[in-house]
Amino acid sequence: MFKRIKSVFQNIASRVAEVVSTRELTEEDLRKVFSDVELSLIESDVAYDAIPLLFEELKKKLVGARVSRFSSEEAMELVKEALVDVLSRVEPKYDLVEYIKSSNVKPFAIVFLGVNGVGKTTTIAKIANRLLKTGMKPVIVAADTFRAGAQEQLAIHAERLGVPFFRGKYGADPAAIAKDALTHSAKRGFDAVLIDTAGRMHVDVDLVGELRKIVRVVKPHLKILILDALTGNDVVEQVKYFESAVGFDAVILTKMDADARGGCALTLSILLQKPIVYVGVGQSYDDLELFKARDIAERILS
Ligand SMILES: Nc1nc2c(ncn2[C@@H]2O[C@H](COP(=O)(O)OP(=O)(O)OP(=O)(O)O)[C@@H](O)[C@H]2O)c(=O)[nH]1
Ligand SMILES: [Mg+2]
């Protein structure tokens, strides 16, 4: 995991260590280090636009720093703390599932958004699993009446988890299905309604209209954008796209376990300004973890 970004940050840290063990680090020193590693940062999926901001953040912590002589460990620690600061910008204040449980909102409606294949359906199953474990009763709704097989896939998860499942005919109005599911869930005392939507490609204007309608009709308490850590730089485009299509409140970053580059989380922590409520770390239901800035910084600089 994170092999690429790891080697870039180890390089930054050792270069910083070299300086701070003899004298205070200047802005110029750091600029030099950054210009040397810029390409490697980009190759690790750190978005180009994120680099100047990353520089500014590290500058706050590192410029003027001085450690005792020959202590490269202390210098590493400084870089790690700087990284924790950066990643903390997207760390959630609450565990979402705990938050739903403690809110008085019932049923709590969440619409999940994201382009094709990022892991929406899998993540919904993971969230349902987490809700079940805290004693809540979720229902799952397939508001994807577009892609063949989408509803069956969700139905299989629902059955395995023992969670009620709502679906409509192919081509039916997803907003109407979602609304029905919500009304039904309110009557039956369910705690949360998890709404899966069709994966949207950038060019699909019709699907944008459909998404807007779902949001207008359902009035979800949360809209969560699912992003795939393997997407690379396009992740920034996806954020912009969904922001302008319907907006969203939080992100779940999937496939972190398979991410050899590692820059995606860093890019998001700089450009997103919304919390990453969970990260996906595998294909089974329990593979959903809280986003913890310190854990990730430690994985990068271990
Ligand atoms: N390794 C790993 N694989 C994941 C993770 N999350 C999802 N996947 C896999 O990614 C693939 C796509 O996941 P789906 O949940 O079907 O994605 P989707 O966004 O619903 O796709 P569409 O409905 O086609 O838009 C599946 O093979 C999942 O098992 C994760 O955190 N780690
Ligand atoms: Mg799906």
Tab-separated table of C-alpha atoms and ligand atoms in Angstrom:
chain	number	residue	atom	x	y	z
A	1	MET	CA	0.000	0.000	0.000
A	2	PHE	CA	1.198	3.531	-0.822
A	3	LYS	CA	4.599	2.416	-2.077
A	4	ARG	CA	5.141	5.377	-4.347
A	5	ILE	CA	4.113	8.200	-2.038
A	6	LYS	CA	6.024	6.490	0.725
A	7	SER	CA	9.295	6.734	-1.131
A	8	VAL	CA	8.636	10.384	-2.034
A	9	PHE	CA	7.968	11.343	1.574
A	10	GLN	CA	10.917	9.389	2.832
A	11	ASN	CA	12.995	11.351	0.392
A	12	ILE	CA	11.505	14.649	1.612
A	13	ALA	CA	12.050	13.657	5.221
A	14	SER	CA	15.673	12.647	4.767
A	15	ARG	CA	16.445	15.814	2.812
A	16	VAL	CA	14.830	17.871	5.565
A	17	ALA	CA	16.706	15.872	8.184
A	18	GLU	CA	20.006	16.599	6.506
A	19	VAL	CA	19.441	20.319	6.897
A	20	VAL	CA	17.740	20.573	10.274
A	21	SER	CA	20.376	18.563	12.047
A	22	THR	CA	22.882	21.315	11.283
A	23	ARG	CA	20.830	24.504	10.963
A	24	GLU	CA	17.310	25.927	10.704
A	25	LEU	CA	15.393	24.972	7.578
A	26	THR	CA	14.595	27.934	5.335
A	27	GLU	CA	11.749	28.364	2.894
A	28	GLU	CA	14.336	28.224	0.136
A	29	ASP	CA	15.564	24.805	1.337
A	30	LEU	CA	12.057	23.449	1.282
A	31	ARG	CA	11.369	24.943	-2.129
A	32	LYS	CA	14.432	23.198	-3.470
A	33	VAL	CA	13.301	19.864	-2.022
A	34	PHE	CA	9.844	20.343	-3.518
A	35	SER	CA	11.080	21.200	-6.969
A	36	ASP	CA	13.176	18.036	-6.910
A	37	VAL	CA	10.279	15.794	-5.892
A	38	GLU	CA	7.490	17.501	-7.862
A	39	LEU	CA	7.454	14.932	-10.631
A	40	SER	CA	7.483	12.017	-8.196
A	41	LEU	CA	4.571	13.576	-6.327
A	42	ILE	CA	2.575	13.768	-9.553
A	43	GLU	CA	3.500	10.197	-10.381
A	44	SER	CA	2.115	9.169	-6.997
A	45	ASP	CA	-1.269	10.738	-7.894
A	46	VAL	CA	-0.864	13.980	-6.027
A	47	ALA	CA	-2.760	16.441	-8.222
A	48	TYR	CA	-0.725	19.258	-9.707
A	49	ASP	CA	-3.005	21.874	-8.126
A	50	ALA	CA	-2.471	20.345	-4.713
A	51	ILE	CA	1.311	20.710	-4.729
A	52	PRO	CA	1.587	24.453	-3.900
A	53	LEU	CA	-0.852	24.001	-1.016
A	54	LEU	CA	1.014	20.973	0.227
A	55	PHE	CA	4.149	23.100	0.146
A	56	GLU	CA	2.465	25.850	2.184
A	57	GLU	CA	1.259	23.351	4.777
A	58	LEU	CA	4.651	21.730	5.199
A	59	LYS	CA	6.248	25.166	5.331
A	60	LYS	CA	4.172	26.083	8.392
A	61	LYS	CA	5.560	23.173	10.322
A	62	LEU	CA	9.068	22.860	8.990
A	63	VAL	CA	10.527	26.258	8.205
A	64	GLY	CA	12.531	27.478	11.168
A	65	ALA	CA	12.617	24.020	12.638
A	66	ARG	CA	15.789	22.886	14.262
A	67	VAL	CA	16.434	19.600	15.962
A	68	SER	CA	19.270	18.324	18.029
A	69	ARG	CA	22.311	17.369	16.072
A	70	PHE	CA	22.256	14.212	13.964
A	71	SER	CA	18.746	13.350	15.017
A	72	SER	CA	17.155	12.194	11.787
A	73	GLU	CA	14.419	10.527	13.798
A	74	GLU	CA	13.278	13.851	15.176
A	75	ALA	CA	13.284	15.289	11.671
A	76	MET	CA	11.159	12.391	10.418
A	77	GLU	CA	8.789	13.083	13.261
A	78	LEU	CA	8.477	16.715	12.171
A	79	VAL	CA	7.594	15.741	8.607
A	80	LYS	CA	5.107	13.215	9.928
A	81	GLU	CA	3.424	15.838	12.099
A	82	ALA	CA	3.195	18.130	9.071
A	83	LEU	CA	1.563	15.316	7.126
A	84	VAL	CA	-0.872	14.630	9.973
A	85	ASP	CA	-1.871	18.302	9.885
A	86	VAL	CA	-2.566	18.126	6.163
A	87	LEU	CA	-4.537	14.886	6.327
A	88	SER	CA	-6.489	16.071	9.377
A	89	ARG	CA	-8.293	18.556	7.175
A	90	VAL	CA	-10.545	15.759	5.907
A	91	GLU	CA	-10.707	13.641	9.054
A	92	PRO	CA	-14.340	13.308	10.167
A	93	LYS	CA	-15.396	14.655	13.559
A	94	TYR	CA	-17.728	11.696	14.120
A	95	ASP	CA	-18.122	8.114	13.076
A	96	LEU	CA	-20.998	8.479	10.608
A	97	VAL	CA	-22.842	5.401	11.809
A	98	GLU	CA	-22.599	6.566	15.442
A	99	TYR	CA	-23.820	9.961	14.310
A	100	ILE	CA	-26.861	8.446	12.601
A	101	LYS	CA	-27.574	6.446	15.704
A	102	SER	CA	-27.420	9.448	18.001
A	103	SER	CA	-29.409	11.727	15.700
A	104	ASN	CA	-33.132	11.835	16.225
A	105	VAL	CA	-33.719	11.585	12.519
A	106	LYS	CA	-35.572	8.446	11.521
A	107	PRO	CA	-35.295	7.168	8.868
A	108	PHE	CA	-31.988	8.785	8.020
A	109	ALA	CA	-31.742	8.957	4.224
A	110	ILE	CA	-28.422	8.813	2.379
A	111	VAL	CA	-27.939	9.017	-1.372
A	112	PHE	CA	-24.679	7.535	-2.667
A	113	LEU	CA	-23.137	9.090	-5.765
A	114	GLY	CA	-20.183	8.277	-7.961
A	115	VAL	CA	-19.034	7.285	-11.428
A	116	ASN	CA	-19.146	3.698	-12.674
A	117	GLY	CA	-17.256	1.060	-10.819
A	118	VAL	CA	-15.900	3.136	-7.933
A	119	GLY	CA	-17.513	0.858	-5.349
A	120	LYS	CA	-20.910	2.426	-4.558
A	121	THR	CA	-22.814	-0.837	-4.238
A	122	THR	CA	-20.095	-2.565	-2.216
A	123	THR	CA	-19.779	0.435	0.094
A	124	ILE	CA	-23.530	0.570	0.699
A	125	ALA	CA	-23.403	-3.074	1.772
A	126	LYS	CA	-20.506	-2.235	4.122
A	127	ILE	CA	-22.439	0.677	5.647
A	128	ALA	CA	-25.534	-1.506	6.073
A	129	ASN	CA	-23.330	-4.056	7.835
A	130	ARG	CA	-21.967	-1.360	10.154
A	131	LEU	CA	-25.460	-0.070	10.918
A	132	LEU	CA	-26.624	-3.601	11.738
A	133	LYS	CA	-23.701	-4.054	14.104
A	134	THR	CA	-24.703	-1.007	16.105
A	135	GLY	CA	-28.231	-2.374	16.393
A	136	MET	CA	-29.896	-0.246	13.724
A	137	LYS	CA	-32.280	-1.375	11.021
A	138	PRO	CA	-31.234	-0.205	7.556
A	139	VAL	CA	-32.942	-0.738	4.207
A	140	ILE	CA	-31.219	-0.686	0.850
A	141	VAL	CA	-32.732	0.895	-2.241
A	142	ALA	CA	-31.691	0.279	-5.830
A	143	ALA	CA	-32.290	3.570	-7.586
A	144	ASP	CA	-30.189	2.260	-10.440
A	145	THR	CA	-32.736	1.197	-13.030
A	146	PHE	CA	-30.257	1.862	-15.760
A	147	ARG	CA	-27.498	-0.719	-15.801
A	148	ALA	CA	-28.410	-4.362	-16.359
A	149	GLY	CA	-27.424	-6.418	-13.328
A	150	ALA	CA	-27.176	-3.484	-10.928
A	151	GLN	CA	-30.299	-4.398	-8.978
A	152	GLU	CA	-29.434	-8.098	-8.794
A	153	GLN	CA	-26.001	-7.233	-7.417
A	154	LEU	CA	-27.527	-5.137	-4.656
A	155	ALA	CA	-30.203	-7.772	-3.999
A	156	ILE	CA	-27.505	-10.378	-3.346
A	157	HIS	CA	-25.814	-8.145	-0.758
A	158	ALA	CA	-29.157	-7.363	0.896
A	159	GLU	CA	-29.987	-11.035	1.155
A	160	ARG	CA	-26.592	-11.963	2.592
A	161	LEU	CA	-26.861	-9.214	5.168
A	162	GLY	CA	-30.517	-9.911	5.918
A	163	VAL	CA	-31.540	-6.367	5.078
A	164	PRO	CA	-34.795	-5.348	3.311
A	165	PHE	CA	-34.333	-4.328	-0.272
A	166	PHE	CA	-36.345	-2.058	-2.568
A	167	ARG	CA	-36.210	-2.151	-6.307
A	168	GLY	CA	-38.141	-1.090	-9.371
A	169	LYS	CA	-38.466	-2.341	-12.907
A	170	TYR	CA	-35.688	-1.529	-15.347
A	171	GLY	CA	-36.336	1.869	-16.823
A	172	ALA	CA	-38.656	2.852	-13.950
A	173	ASP	CA	-38.274	6.266	-12.321
A	174	PRO	CA	-35.540	5.920	-9.666
A	175	ALA	CA	-36.805	8.975	-7.777
A	176	ALA	CA	-40.251	7.354	-7.366
A	177	ILE	CA	-38.682	4.098	-6.128
A	178	ALA	CA	-36.567	5.958	-3.597
A	179	LYS	CA	-39.525	7.999	-2.390
A	180	ASP	CA	-41.675	4.869	-1.957
A	181	ALA	CA	-38.897	3.189	-0.020
A	182	LEU	CA	-38.622	6.193	2.261
A	183	THR	CA	-42.353	6.335	2.979
A	184	HIS	CA	-42.448	2.618	3.629
A	185	SER	CA	-39.386	2.766	5.910
A	186	ALA	CA	-40.913	5.598	7.942
A	187	LYS	CA	-44.090	3.561	8.509
A	188	ARG	CA	-42.184	0.424	9.467
A	189	GLY	CA	-39.761	2.156	11.805
A	190	PHE	CA	-36.530	1.597	9.897
A	191	ASP	CA	-33.526	3.665	10.969
A	192	ALA	CA	-31.688	4.345	7.741
A	193	VAL	CA	-32.406	4.281	4.019
A	194	LEU	CA	-29.366	3.725	1.805
A	195	ILE	CA	-29.973	4.709	-1.797
A	196	ASP	CA	-27.748	3.357	-4.566
A	197	THR	CA	-27.670	5.343	-7.800
A	198	ALA	CA	-26.512	4.532	-11.301
A	199	GLY	CA	-22.836	5.214	-12.047
A	200	ARG	CA	-22.634	8.442	-13.975
A	201	MET	CA	-20.219	9.103	-16.771
A	202	HIS	CA	-19.190	12.673	-17.370
A	203	VAL	CA	-21.079	12.945	-20.623
A	204	ASP	CA	-24.399	11.572	-19.426
A	205	VAL	CA	-26.530	14.661	-19.192
A	206	ASP	CA	-29.755	12.641	-18.812
A	207	LEU	CA	-28.390	10.868	-15.804
A	208	VAL	CA	-27.558	14.189	-14.199
A	209	GLY	CA	-31.192	15.197	-14.542
A	210	GLU	CA	-32.212	11.903	-12.996
A	211	LEU	CA	-29.824	12.416	-10.087
A	212	ARG	CA	-31.144	15.910	-9.463
A	213	LYS	CA	-34.666	14.533	-9.413
A	214	ILE	CA	-33.765	11.839	-6.876
A	215	VAL	CA	-32.248	14.484	-4.612
A	216	ARG	CA	-35.195	16.848	-5.061
A	217	VAL	CA	-37.768	14.177	-4.285
A	218	VAL	CA	-35.964	12.315	-1.504
A	219	LYS	CA	-34.373	15.325	0.227
A	220	PRO	CA	-31.654	13.095	1.691
A	221	HIS	CA	-30.035	13.996	4.996
A	222	LEU	CA	-26.693	13.264	3.402
A	223	LYS	CA	-25.260	12.899	-0.076
A	224	ILE	CA	-22.076	10.883	-0.063
A	225	LEU	CA	-19.697	10.830	-2.999
A	226	ILE	CA	-17.812	7.581	-3.503
A	227	LEU	CA	-14.320	7.992	-4.928
A	228	ASP	CA	-11.877	5.286	-5.913
A	229	ALA	CA	-8.282	5.698	-4.703
A	230	LEU	CA	-7.061	4.109	-7.931
A	231	THR	CA	-8.634	6.825	-10.073
A	232	GLY	CA	-5.570	9.038	-10.071
A	233	ASN	CA	-5.788	12.656	-11.079
A	234	ASP	CA	-9.291	12.339	-12.458
A	235	VAL	CA	-10.527	12.311	-8.875
A	236	VAL	CA	-10.379	16.128	-8.890
A	237	GLU	CA	-12.594	16.225	-11.980
A	238	GLN	CA	-15.088	13.875	-10.364
A	239	VAL	CA	-15.289	16.080	-7.286
A	240	LYS	CA	-15.976	19.144	-9.433
A	241	TYR	CA	-18.479	17.283	-11.552
A	242	PHE	CA	-20.622	16.059	-8.653
A	243	GLU	CA	-20.273	19.360	-6.854
A	244	SER	CA	-21.883	21.121	-9.784
A	245	ALA	CA	-24.412	18.358	-10.572
A	246	VAL	CA	-26.052	17.974	-7.130
A	247	GLY	CA	-23.463	18.819	-4.480
A	248	PHE	CA	-22.410	16.405	-1.754
A	249	ASP	CA	-21.607	16.447	1.956
A	250	ALA	CA	-18.891	13.875	2.438
A	251	VAL	CA	-16.688	11.355	0.659
A	252	ILE	CA	-15.888	7.684	1.089
A	253	LEU	CA	-12.576	6.701	-0.495
A	254	THR	CA	-12.556	3.079	-1.667
A	255	LYS	CA	-9.845	0.590	-2.653
A	256	MET	CA	-7.150	2.055	-0.414
A	257	ASP	CA	-5.902	-1.510	0.095
A	258	ALA	CA	-5.057	-1.787	-3.590
A	259	ASP	CA	-3.512	1.643	-3.903
A	260	ALA	CA	0.185	1.434	-4.722
A	261	ARG	CA	0.620	5.162	-5.318
A	262	GLY	CA	-1.141	6.706	-2.348
A	263	GLY	CA	-1.465	10.314	-3.466
A	264	CYS	CA	-5.236	10.327	-3.759
A	265	ALA	CA	-5.915	10.766	-0.044
A	266	LEU	CA	-3.356	13.536	0.092
A	267	THR	CA	-4.817	15.337	-2.914
A	268	LEU	CA	-8.277	15.163	-1.401
A	269	SER	CA	-7.086	16.382	1.970
A	270	ILE	CA	-5.813	19.502	0.273
A	271	LEU	CA	-8.516	20.174	-2.315
A	272	LEU	CA	-11.711	18.663	-0.911
A	273	GLN	CA	-12.733	20.699	2.140
A	274	LYS	CA	-15.244	18.037	3.115
A	275	PRO	CA	-14.749	15.040	5.368
A	276	ILE	CA	-13.722	11.596	4.163
A	277	VAL	CA	-16.035	9.680	6.479
A	278	TYR	CA	-14.706	6.201	5.738
A	279	VAL	CA	-12.136	4.415	3.631
A	280	GLY	CA	-12.653	1.091	1.873
A	281	VAL	CA	-9.835	-1.355	2.536
A	282	GLY	CA	-11.004	-4.578	0.886
A	283	GLN	CA	-13.897	-6.412	-0.663
A	284	SER	CA	-15.590	-7.896	2.387
A	285	TYR	CA	-18.257	-6.232	4.521
A	286	ASP	CA	-15.942	-5.478	7.414
A	287	ASP	CA	-13.405	-3.732	5.209
A	288	LEU	CA	-14.567	-0.218	5.994
A	289	GLU	CA	-12.503	1.947	8.334
A	290	LEU	CA	-12.646	5.441	9.738
A	291	PHE	CA	-10.349	7.891	7.997
A	292	LYS	CA	-7.639	8.554	10.571
A	293	ALA	CA	-5.060	11.159	9.579
A	294	ARG	CA	-2.409	9.839	11.965
A	295	ASP	CA	-2.784	6.238	10.768
A	296	ILE	CA	-2.394	7.278	7.171
A	297	ALA	CA	0.578	9.526	7.899
A	298	GLU	CA	2.174	6.624	9.723
A	299	ARG	CA	1.558	4.304	6.803
A	300	ILE	CA	3.215	6.844	4.519
A	301	LEU	CA	6.195	7.455	6.791
A	302	SER	CA	6.670	4.144	8.532
B	1	LIG	N1	-9.923	-4.018	-3.128
B	1	LIG	C1	-11.070	-3.360	-2.999
B	1	LIG	N2	-12.041	-3.540	-3.912
B	1	LIG	C2	-13.205	-2.858	-3.753
B	1	LIG	C3	-13.404	-1.953	-2.683
B	1	LIG	N3	-14.649	-1.415	-2.824
B	1	LIG	C4	-15.187	-1.970	-3.936
B	1	LIG	N4	-14.333	-2.840	-4.509
B	1	LIG	C5	-14.515	-3.645	-5.743
B	1	LIG	O1	-14.713	-2.777	-6.844
B	1	LIG	C6	-15.565	-3.376	-7.820
B	1	LIG	C7	-16.706	-2.431	-8.179
B	1	LIG	O2	-17.528	-2.242	-7.048
B	1	LIG	P1	-19.080	-1.897	-7.138
B	1	LIG	O3	-19.547	-1.767	-5.723
B	1	LIG	O4	-19.802	-2.826	-8.005
B	1	LIG	O5	-18.999	-0.478	-7.823
B	1	LIG	P2	-20.227	0.472	-8.271
B	1	LIG	O6	-19.757	1.875	-8.054
B	1	LIG	O7	-21.460	0.071	-7.595
B	1	LIG	O8	-20.293	0.176	-9.826
B	1	LIG	P3	-21.505	0.553	-10.866
B	1	LIG	O9	-22.780	0.118	-10.222
B	1	LIG	O10	-21.161	-0.212	-12.097
B	1	LIG	O11	-21.418	2.012	-11.083
B	1	LIG	C8	-16.030	-4.684	-7.185
B	1	LIG	O12	-15.263	-5.725	-7.700
B	1	LIG	C9	-15.756	-4.488	-5.696
B	1	LIG	O13	-15.520	-5.701	-5.014
B	1	LIG	C10	-12.327	-1.763	-1.727
B	1	LIG	O14	-12.390	-0.982	-0.766
B	1	LIG	N5	-11.198	-2.495	-1.945
B	2	MG	MG	-23.323	-0.430	-8.382
